[in-house]
mmCIF file with all atom_site columns, C-alpha atoms and ligand atoms in Angstrom:
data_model
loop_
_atom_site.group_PDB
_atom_site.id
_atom_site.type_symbol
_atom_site.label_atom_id
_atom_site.label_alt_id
_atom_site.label_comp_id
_atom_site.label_asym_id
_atom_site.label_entity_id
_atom_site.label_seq_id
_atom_site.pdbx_PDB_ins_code
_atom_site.Cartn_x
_atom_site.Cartn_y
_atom_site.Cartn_z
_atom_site.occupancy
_atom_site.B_iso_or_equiv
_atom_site.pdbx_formal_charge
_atom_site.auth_seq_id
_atom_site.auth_comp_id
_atom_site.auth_asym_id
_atom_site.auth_atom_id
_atom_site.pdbx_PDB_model_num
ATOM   1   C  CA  . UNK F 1 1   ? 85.762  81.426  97.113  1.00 87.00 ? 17  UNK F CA  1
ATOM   2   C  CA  . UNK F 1 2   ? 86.374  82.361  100.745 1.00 94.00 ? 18  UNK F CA  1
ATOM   3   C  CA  . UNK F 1 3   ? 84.398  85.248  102.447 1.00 96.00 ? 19  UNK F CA  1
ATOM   4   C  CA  . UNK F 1 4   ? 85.999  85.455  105.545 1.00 98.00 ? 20  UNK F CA  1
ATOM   5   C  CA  . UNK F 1 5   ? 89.593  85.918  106.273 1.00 98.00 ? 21  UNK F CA  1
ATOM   6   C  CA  . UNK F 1 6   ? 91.213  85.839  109.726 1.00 97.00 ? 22  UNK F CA  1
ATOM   7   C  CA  . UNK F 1 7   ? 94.734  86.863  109.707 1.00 95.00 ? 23  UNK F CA  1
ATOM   8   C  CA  . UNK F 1 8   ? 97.167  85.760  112.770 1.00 92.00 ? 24  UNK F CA  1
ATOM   9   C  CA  . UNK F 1 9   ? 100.125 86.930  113.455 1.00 87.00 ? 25  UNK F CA  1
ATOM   10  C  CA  . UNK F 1 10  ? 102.114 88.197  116.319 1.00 86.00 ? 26  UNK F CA  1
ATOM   11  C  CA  . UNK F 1 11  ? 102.301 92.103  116.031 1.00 78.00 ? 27  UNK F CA  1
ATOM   12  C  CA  . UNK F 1 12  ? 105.325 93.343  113.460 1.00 79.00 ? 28  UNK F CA  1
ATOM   13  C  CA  . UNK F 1 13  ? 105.083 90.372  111.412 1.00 84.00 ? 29  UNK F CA  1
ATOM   14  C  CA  . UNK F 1 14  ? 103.545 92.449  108.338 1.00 84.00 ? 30  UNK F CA  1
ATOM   15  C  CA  . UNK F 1 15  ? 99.937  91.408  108.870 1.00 88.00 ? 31  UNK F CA  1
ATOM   16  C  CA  . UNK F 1 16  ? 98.371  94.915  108.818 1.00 85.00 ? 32  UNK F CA  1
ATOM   17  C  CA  . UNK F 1 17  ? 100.252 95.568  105.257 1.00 87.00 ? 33  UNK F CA  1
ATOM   18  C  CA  . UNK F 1 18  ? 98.757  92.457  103.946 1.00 94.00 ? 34  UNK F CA  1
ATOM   19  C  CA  . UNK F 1 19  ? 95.054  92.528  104.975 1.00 94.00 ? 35  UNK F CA  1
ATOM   20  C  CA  . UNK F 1 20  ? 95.227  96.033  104.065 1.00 92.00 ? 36  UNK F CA  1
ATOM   21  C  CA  . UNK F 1 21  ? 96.048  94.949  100.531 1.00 95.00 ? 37  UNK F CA  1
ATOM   22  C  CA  . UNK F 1 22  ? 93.727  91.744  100.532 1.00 97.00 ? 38  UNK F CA  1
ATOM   23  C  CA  . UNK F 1 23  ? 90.794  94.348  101.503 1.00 96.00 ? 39  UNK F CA  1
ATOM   24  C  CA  . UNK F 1 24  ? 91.847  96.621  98.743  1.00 96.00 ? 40  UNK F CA  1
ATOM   25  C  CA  . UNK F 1 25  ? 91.953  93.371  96.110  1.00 96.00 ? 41  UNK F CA  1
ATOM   26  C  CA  . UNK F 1 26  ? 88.830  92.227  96.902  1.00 97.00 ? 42  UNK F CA  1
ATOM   27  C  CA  . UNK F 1 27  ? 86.983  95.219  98.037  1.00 97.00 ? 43  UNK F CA  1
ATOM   28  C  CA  . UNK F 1 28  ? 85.717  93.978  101.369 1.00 97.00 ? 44  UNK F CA  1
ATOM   29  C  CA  . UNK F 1 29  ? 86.096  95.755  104.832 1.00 97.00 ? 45  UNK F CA  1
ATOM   30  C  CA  . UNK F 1 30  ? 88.950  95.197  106.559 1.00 96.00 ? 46  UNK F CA  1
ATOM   31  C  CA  . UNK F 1 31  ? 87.990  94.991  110.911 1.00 95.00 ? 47  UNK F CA  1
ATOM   32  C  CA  . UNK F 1 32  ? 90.313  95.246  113.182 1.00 91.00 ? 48  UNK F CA  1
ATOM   33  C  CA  . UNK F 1 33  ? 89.032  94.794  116.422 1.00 91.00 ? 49  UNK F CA  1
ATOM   34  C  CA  . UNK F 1 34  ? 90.710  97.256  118.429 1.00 90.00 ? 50  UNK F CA  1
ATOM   35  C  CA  . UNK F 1 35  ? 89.673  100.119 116.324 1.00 93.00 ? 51  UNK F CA  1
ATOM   36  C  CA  . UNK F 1 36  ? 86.301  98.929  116.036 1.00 96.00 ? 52  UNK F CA  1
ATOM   37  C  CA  . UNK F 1 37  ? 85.872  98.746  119.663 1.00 95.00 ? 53  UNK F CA  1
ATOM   38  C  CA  . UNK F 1 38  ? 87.345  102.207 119.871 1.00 95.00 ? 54  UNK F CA  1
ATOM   39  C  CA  . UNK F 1 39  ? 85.185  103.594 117.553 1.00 96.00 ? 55  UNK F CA  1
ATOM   40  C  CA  . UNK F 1 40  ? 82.277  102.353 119.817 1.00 97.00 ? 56  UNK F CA  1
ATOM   41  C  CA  . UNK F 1 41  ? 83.361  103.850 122.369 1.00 96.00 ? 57  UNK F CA  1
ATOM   42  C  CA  . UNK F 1 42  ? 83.895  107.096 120.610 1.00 97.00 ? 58  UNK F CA  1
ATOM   43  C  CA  . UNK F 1 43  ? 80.170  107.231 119.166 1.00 97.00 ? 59  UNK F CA  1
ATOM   44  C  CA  . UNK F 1 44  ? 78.659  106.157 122.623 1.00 97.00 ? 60  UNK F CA  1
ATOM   45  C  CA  . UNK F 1 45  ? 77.233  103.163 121.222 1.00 96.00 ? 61  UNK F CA  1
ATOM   46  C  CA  . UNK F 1 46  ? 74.576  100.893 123.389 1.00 96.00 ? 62  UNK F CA  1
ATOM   47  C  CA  . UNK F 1 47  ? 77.774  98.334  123.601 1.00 97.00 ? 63  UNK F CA  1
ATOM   48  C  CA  . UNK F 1 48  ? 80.867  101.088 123.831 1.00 97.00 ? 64  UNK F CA  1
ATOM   49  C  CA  . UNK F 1 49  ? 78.995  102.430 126.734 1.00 97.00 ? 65  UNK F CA  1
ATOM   50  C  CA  . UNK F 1 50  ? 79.718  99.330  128.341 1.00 97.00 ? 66  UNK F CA  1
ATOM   51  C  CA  . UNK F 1 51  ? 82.693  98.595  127.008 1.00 96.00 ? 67  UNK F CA  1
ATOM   52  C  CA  . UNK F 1 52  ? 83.910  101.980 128.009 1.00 96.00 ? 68  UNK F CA  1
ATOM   53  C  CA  . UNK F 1 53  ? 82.059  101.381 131.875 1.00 97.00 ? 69  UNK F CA  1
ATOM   54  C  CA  . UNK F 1 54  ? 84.865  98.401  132.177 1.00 96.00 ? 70  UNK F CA  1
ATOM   55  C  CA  . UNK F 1 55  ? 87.846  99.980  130.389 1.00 94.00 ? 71  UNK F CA  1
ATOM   56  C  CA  . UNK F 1 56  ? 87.306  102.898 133.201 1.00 95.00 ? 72  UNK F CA  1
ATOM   57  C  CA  . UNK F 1 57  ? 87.046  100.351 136.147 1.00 95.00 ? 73  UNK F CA  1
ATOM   58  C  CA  . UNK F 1 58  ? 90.801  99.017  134.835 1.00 94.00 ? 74  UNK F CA  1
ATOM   59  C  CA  . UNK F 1 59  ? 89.238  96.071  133.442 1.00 93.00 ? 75  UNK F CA  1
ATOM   60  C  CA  . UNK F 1 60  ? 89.176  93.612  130.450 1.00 92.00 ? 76  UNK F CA  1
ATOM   61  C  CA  . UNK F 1 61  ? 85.396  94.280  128.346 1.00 95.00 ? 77  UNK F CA  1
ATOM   62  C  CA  . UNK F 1 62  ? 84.127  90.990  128.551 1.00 96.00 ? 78  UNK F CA  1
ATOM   63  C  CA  . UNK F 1 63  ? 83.702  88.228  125.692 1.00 96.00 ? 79  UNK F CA  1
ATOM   64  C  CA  . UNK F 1 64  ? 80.001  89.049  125.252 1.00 97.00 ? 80  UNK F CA  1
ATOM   65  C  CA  . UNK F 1 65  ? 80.269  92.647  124.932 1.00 97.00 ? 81  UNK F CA  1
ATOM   66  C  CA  . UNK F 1 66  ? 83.340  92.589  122.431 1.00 96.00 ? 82  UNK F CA  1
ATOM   67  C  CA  . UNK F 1 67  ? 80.949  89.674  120.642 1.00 97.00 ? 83  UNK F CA  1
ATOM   68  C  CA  . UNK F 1 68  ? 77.555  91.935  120.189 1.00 97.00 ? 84  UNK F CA  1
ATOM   69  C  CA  . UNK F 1 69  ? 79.782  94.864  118.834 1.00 97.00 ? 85  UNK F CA  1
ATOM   70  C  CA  . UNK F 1 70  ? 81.470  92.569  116.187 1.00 97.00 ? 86  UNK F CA  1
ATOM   71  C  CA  . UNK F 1 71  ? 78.386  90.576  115.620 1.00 97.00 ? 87  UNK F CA  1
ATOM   72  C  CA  . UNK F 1 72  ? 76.712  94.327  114.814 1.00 96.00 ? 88  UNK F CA  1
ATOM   73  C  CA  . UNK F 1 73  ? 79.675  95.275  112.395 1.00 97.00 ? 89  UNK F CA  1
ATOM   74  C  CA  . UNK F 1 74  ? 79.579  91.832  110.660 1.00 98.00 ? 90  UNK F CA  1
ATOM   75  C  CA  . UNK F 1 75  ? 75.947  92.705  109.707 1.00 97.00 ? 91  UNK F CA  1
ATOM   76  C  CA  . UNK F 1 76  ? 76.730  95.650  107.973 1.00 97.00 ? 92  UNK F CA  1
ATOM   77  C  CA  . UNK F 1 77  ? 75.829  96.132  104.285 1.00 97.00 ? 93  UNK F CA  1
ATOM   78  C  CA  . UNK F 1 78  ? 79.513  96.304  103.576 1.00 97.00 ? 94  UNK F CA  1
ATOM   79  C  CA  . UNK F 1 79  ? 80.097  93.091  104.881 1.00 97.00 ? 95  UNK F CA  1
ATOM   80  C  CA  . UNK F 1 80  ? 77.719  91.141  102.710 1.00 96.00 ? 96  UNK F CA  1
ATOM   81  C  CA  . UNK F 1 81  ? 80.489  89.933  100.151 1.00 96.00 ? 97  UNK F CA  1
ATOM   82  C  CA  . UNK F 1 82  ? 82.551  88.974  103.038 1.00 97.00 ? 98  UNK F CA  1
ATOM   83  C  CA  . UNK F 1 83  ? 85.286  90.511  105.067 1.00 98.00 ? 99  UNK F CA  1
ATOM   84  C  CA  . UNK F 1 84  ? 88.793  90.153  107.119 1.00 97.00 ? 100 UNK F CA  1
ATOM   85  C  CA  . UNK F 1 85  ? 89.210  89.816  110.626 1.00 96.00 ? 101 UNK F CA  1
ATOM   86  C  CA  . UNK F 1 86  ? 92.145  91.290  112.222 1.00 92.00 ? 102 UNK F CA  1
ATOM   87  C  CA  . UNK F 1 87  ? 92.637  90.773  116.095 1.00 90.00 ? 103 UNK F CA  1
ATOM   88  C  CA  . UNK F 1 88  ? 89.790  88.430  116.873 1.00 94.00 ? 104 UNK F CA  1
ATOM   89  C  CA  . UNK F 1 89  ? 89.485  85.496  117.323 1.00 95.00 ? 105 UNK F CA  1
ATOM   90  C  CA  . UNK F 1 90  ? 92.741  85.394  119.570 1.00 91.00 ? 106 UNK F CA  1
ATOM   91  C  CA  . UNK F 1 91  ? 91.909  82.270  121.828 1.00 91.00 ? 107 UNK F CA  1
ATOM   92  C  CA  . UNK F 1 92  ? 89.921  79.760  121.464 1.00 93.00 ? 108 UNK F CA  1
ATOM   93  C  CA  . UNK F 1 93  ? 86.907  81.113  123.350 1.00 94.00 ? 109 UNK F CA  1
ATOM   94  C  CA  . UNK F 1 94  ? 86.940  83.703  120.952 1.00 95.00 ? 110 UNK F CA  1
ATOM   95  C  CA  . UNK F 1 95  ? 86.851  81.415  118.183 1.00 96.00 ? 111 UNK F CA  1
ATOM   96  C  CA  . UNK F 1 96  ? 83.821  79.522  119.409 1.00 96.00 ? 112 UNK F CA  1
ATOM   97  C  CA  . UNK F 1 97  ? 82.173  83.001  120.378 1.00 97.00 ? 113 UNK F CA  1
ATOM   98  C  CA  . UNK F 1 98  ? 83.003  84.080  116.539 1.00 98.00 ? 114 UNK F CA  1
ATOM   99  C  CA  . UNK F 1 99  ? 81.153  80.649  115.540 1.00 97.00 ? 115 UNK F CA  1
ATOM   100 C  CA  . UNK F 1 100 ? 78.269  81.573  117.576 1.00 97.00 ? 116 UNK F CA  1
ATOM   101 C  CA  . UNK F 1 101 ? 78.084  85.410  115.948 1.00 98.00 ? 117 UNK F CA  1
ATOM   102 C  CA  . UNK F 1 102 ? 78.436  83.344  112.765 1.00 97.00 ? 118 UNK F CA  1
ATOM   103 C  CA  . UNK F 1 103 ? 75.908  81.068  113.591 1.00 97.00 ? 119 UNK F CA  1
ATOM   104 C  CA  . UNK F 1 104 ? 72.989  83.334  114.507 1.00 97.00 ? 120 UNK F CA  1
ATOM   105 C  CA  . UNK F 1 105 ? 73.584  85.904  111.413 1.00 97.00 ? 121 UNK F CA  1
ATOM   106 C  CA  . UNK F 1 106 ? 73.249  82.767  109.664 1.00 96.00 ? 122 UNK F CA  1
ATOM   107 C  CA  . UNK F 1 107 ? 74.759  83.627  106.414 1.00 96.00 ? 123 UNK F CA  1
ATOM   108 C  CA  . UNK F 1 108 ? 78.827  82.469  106.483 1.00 97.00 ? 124 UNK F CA  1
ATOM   109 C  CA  . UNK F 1 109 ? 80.102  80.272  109.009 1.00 95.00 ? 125 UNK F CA  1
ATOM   110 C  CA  . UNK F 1 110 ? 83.913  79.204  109.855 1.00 96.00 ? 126 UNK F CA  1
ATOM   111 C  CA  . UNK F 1 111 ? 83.962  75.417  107.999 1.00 95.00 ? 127 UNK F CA  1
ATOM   112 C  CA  . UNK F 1 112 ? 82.702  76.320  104.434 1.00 96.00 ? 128 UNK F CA  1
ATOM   113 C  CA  . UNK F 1 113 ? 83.461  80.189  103.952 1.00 97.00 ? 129 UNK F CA  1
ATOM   114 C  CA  . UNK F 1 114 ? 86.195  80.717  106.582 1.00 97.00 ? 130 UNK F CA  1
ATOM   115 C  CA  . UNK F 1 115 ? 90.006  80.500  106.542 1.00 98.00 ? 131 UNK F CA  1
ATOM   116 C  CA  . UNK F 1 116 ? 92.481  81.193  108.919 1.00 97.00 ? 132 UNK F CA  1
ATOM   117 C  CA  . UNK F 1 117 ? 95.694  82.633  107.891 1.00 96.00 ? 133 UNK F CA  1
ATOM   118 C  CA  . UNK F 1 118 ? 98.689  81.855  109.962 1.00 95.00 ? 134 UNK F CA  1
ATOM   119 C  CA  . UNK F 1 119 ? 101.868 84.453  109.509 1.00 93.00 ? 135 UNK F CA  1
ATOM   120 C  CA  . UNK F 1 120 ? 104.774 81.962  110.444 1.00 93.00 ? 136 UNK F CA  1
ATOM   121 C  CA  . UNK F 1 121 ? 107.724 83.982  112.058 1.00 90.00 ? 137 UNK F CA  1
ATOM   122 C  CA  . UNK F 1 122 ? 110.030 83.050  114.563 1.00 89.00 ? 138 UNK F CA  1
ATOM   123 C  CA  . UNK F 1 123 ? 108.930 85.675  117.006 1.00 86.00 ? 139 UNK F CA  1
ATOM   124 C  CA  . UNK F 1 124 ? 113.051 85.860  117.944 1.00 87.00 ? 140 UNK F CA  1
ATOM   125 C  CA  . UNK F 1 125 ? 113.330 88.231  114.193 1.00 88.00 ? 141 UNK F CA  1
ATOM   126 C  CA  . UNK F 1 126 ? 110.318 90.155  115.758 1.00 87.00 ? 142 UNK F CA  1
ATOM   127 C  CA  . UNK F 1 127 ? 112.233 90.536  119.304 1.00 87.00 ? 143 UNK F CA  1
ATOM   128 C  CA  . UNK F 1 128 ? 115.762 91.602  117.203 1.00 86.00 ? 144 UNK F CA  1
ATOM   129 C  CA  . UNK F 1 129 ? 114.137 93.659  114.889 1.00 84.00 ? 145 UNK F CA  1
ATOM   130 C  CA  . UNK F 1 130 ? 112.410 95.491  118.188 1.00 83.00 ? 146 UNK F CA  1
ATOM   131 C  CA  . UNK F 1 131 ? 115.114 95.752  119.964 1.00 86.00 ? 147 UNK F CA  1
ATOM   132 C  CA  . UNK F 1 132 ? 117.700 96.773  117.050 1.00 88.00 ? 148 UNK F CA  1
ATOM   133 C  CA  . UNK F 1 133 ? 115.041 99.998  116.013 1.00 88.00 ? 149 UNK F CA  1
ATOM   134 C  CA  . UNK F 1 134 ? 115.842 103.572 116.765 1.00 92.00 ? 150 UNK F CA  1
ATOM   135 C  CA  . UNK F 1 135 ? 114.411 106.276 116.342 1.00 91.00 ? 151 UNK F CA  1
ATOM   136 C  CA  . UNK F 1 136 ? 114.525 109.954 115.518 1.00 94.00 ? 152 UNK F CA  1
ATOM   137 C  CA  . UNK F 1 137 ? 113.215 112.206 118.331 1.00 93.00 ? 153 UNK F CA  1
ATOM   138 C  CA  . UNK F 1 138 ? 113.133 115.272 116.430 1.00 95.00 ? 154 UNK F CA  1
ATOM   139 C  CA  . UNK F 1 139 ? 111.634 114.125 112.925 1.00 95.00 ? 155 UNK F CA  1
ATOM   140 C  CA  . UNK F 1 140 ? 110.370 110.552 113.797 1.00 91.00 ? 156 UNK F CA  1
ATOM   141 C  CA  . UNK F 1 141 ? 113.048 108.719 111.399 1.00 92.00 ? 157 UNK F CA  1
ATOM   142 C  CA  . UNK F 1 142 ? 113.496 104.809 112.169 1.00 89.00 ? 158 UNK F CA  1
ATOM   143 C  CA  . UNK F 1 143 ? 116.316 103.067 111.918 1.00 92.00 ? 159 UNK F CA  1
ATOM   144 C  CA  . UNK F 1 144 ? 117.284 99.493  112.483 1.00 89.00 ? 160 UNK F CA  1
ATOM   145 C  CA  . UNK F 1 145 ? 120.551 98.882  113.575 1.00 90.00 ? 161 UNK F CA  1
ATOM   146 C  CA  . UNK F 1 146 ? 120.736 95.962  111.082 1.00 85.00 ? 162 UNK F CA  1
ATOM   147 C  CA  . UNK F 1 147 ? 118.836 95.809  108.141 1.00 84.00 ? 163 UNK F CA  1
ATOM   148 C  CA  . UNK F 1 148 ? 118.824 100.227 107.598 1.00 88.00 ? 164 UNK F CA  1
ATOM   149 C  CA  . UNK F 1 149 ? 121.165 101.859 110.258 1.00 94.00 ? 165 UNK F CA  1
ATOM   150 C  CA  . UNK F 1 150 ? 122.004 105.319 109.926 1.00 96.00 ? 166 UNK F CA  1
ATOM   151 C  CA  . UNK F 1 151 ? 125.336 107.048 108.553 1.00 96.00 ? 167 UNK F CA  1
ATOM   152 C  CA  . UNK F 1 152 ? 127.015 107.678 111.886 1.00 94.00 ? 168 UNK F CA  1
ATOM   153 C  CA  . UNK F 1 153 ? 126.202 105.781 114.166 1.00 92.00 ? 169 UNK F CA  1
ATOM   154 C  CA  . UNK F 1 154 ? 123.611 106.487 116.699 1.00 93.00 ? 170 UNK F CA  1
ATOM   155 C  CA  . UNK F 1 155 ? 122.796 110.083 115.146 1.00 96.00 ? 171 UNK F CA  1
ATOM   156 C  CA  . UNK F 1 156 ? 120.176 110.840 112.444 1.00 96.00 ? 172 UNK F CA  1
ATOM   157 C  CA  . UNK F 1 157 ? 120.633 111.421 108.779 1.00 96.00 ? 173 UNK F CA  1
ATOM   158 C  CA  . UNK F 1 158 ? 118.280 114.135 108.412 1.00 96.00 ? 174 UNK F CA  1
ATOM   159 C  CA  . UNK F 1 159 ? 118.556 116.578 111.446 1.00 96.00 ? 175 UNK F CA  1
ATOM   160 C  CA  . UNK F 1 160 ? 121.646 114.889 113.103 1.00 96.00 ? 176 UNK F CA  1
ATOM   161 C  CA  . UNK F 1 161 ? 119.485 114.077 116.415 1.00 96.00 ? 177 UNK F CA  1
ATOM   162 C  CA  . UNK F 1 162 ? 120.545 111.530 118.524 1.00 96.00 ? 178 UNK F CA  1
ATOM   163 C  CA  . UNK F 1 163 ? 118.429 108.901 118.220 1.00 95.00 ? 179 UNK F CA  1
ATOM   164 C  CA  . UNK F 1 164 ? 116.365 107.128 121.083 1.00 92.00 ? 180 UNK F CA  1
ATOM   165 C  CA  . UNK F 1 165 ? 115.070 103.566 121.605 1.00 88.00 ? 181 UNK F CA  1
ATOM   166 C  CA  . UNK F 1 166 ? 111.485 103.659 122.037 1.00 76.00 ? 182 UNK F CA  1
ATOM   167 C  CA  . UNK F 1 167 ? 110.565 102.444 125.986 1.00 73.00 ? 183 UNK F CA  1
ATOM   168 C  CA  . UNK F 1 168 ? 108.612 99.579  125.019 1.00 69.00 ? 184 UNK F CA  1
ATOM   169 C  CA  . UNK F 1 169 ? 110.922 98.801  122.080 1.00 69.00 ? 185 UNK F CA  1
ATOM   170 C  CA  . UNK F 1 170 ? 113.362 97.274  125.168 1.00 79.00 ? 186 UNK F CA  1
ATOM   171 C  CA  . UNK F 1 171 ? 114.558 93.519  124.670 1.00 82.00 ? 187 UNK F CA  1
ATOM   172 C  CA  . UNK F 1 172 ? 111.915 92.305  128.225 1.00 85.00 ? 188 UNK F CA  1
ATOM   173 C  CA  . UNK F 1 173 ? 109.331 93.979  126.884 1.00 83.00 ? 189 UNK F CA  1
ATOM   174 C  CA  . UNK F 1 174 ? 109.505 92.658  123.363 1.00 82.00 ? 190 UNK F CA  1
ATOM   175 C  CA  . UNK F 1 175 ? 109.681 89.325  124.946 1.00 87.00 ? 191 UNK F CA  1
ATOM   176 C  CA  . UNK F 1 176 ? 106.688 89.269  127.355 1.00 87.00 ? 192 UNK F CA  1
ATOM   177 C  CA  . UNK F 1 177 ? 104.655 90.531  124.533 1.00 84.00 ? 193 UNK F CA  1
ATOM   178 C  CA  . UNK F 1 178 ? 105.287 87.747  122.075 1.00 87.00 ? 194 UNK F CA  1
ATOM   179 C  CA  . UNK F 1 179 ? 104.954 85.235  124.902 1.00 89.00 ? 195 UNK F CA  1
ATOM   180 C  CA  . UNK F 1 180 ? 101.585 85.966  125.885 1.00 87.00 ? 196 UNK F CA  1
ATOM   181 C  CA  . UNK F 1 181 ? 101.085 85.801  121.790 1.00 87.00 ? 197 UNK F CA  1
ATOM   182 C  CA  . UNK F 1 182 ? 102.329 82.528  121.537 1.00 87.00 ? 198 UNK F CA  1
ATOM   183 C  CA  . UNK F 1 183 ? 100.268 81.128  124.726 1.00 89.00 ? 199 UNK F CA  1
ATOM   184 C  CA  . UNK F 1 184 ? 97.254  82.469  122.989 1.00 86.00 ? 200 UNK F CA  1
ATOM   185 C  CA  . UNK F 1 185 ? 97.580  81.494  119.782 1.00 85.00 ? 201 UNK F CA  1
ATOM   186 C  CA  . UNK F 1 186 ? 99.347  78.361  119.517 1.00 86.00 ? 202 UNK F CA  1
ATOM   187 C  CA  . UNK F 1 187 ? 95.815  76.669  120.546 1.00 92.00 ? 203 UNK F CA  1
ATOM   188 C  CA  . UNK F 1 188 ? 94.385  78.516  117.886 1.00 94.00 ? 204 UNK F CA  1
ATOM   189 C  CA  . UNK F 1 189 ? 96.279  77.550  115.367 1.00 94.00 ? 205 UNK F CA  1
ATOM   190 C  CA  . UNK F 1 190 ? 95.897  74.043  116.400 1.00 95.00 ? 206 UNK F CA  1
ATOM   191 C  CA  . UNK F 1 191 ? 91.581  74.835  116.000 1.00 96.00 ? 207 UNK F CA  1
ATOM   192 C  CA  . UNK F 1 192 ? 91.899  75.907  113.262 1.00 97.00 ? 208 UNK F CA  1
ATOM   193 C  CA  . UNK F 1 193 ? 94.009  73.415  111.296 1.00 97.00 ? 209 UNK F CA  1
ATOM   194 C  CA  . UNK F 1 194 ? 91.532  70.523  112.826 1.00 97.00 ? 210 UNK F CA  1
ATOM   195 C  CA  . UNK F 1 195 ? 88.942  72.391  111.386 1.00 96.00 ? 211 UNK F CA  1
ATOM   196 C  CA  . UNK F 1 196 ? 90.961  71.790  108.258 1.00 97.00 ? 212 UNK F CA  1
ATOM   197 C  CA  . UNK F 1 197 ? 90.588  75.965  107.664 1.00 97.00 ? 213 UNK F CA  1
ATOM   198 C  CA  . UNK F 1 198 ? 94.538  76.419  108.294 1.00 97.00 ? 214 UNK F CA  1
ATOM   199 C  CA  . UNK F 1 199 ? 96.114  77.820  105.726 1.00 97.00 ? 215 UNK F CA  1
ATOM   200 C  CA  . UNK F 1 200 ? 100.436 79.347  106.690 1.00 95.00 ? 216 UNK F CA  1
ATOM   201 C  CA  . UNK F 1 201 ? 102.508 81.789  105.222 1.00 95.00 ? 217 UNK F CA  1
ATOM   202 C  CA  . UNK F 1 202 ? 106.038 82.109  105.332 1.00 94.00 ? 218 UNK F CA  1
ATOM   203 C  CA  . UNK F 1 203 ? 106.214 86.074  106.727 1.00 92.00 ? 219 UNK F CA  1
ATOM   204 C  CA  . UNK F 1 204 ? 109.919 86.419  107.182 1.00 89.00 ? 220 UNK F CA  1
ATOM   205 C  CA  . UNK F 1 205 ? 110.295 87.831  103.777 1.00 89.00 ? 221 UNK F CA  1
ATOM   206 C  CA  . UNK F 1 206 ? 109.915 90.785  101.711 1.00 86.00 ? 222 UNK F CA  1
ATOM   207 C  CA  . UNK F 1 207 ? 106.199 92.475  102.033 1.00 88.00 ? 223 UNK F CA  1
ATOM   208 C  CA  . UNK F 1 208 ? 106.237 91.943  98.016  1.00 92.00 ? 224 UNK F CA  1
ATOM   209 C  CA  . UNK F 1 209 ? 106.632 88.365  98.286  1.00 94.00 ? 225 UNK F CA  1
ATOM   210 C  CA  . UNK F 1 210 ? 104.407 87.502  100.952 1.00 95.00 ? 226 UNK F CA  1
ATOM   211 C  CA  . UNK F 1 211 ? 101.795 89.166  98.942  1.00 96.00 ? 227 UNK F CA  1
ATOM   212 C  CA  . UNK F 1 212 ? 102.452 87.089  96.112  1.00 97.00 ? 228 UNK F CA  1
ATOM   213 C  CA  . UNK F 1 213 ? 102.316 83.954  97.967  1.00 96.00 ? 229 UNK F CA  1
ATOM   214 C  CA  . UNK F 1 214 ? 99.281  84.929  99.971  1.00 97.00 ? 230 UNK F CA  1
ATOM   215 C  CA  . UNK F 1 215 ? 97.125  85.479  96.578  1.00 96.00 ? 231 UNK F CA  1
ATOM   216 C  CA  . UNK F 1 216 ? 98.508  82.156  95.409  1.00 96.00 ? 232 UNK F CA  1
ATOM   217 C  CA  . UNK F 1 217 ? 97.322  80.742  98.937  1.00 95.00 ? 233 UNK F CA  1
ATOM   218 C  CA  . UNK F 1 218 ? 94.142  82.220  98.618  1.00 95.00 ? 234 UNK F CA  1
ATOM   219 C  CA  . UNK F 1 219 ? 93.804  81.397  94.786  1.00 93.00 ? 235 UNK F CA  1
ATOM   220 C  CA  . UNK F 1 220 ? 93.436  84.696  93.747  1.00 92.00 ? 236 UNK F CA  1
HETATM 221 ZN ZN1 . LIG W 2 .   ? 115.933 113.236 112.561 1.00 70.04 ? 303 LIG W ZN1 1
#
């Protein structure tokens, strides 16, 4: 049985659902990596200090901080049966930094208790799922043009608000993002799989279904 789970997946592709349900299942925390390092900041932590000294300078926290504040959660009580990684590793420095953290707690590591599990989706659904959402101002409603528009078009069910495109739900936007996802992970995927830790999962199709075949994946 695998103890540690790292999901990847380009953002909208359902991961979050899943590893939400995975951490439910098996009763191990679920960290995702922006959070945590949020929380760190929040509670003035040794490491969120410094974290938060870069983040107010306009730049990225550096590999070794973002390492001793994960390496600090993974040696949590809760995490002693194992746990899932969301958001980290996302290149392949950040894999071999995870093997390090790995290393030196001393009681997982990525060959024998690790897998990796790849969310395969053409990221061109993601960009025309984006870019066909709109949105209620007034009570938040979303609609996709496509797959759940609304009754007249353009104007909400609910309240009858016209509806808005969110600013970063535009087509460039969309675009850039998943490019600088698929630069960064597409090595990734590659470690991992040489590693022989790959395991994929279909993700364009109904959150139901992916769950199914991600228990079967993961033998559960
Ligand atoms: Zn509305």
């Amino acid at each position: 049985m695998k103890k540690v789970f790292i999901f990847l997946g380009p953002p909208g592709s359902g991961k979050g659902t899943q590893t939400s349900r995975l951490a439910d299942k098996l009763s191990i925390p679920h960290i995702d990596t922006g959070s945590l390092l949020r929380k760190n900041i929040q509670d003035n932590t040794e490491y969120g200090i410094i974290a938060k000294s870069y983040i107010d300078k306009g730049q990225l926290v550096p590999l070794e901080v973002v390492s001793n504040i994960i390496k600090d959660r993974l040696t949590k009580d809760d995490c002693s049966q194992g746990y899932i990684l969301d958001g980290f590793p996302r290149s392949i420095e950040q894999a071999e930094a995870l093997k390090d953290i790995l290393d030196s707690i001393g009681k997982f590591n990525l060959k024998d208790d690790a897998v990796a599990i790849y969310f395969n989706i053409d990221t061109e659904i993601l960009v025309q799922r984006l870019i066909n959402r709109r949105s209620c101002p007034k009570c938040g409603t979303i609609y996709n043009l496509i797959s759940n528009p609304p009754k007249i078009m353009d104007y909400c069910d609910i309240c009858d608000t016209k509806l808005v495109t969110r600013k970063d739900d535009n087509e460039k936007t969309a675009r850039a993002r998943f490019e600088t996802y698929e630069k960064e992970t597409a090595p990734l995927y590659e470690y991992f799989k040489q590693m022989g830790i790959l395991k994929e999962i279909e993700a364009d199709n109904p959150i139901s279904e992916i769950w199914e075949n991600l228990k079967a994946i993961l033998s559960l």
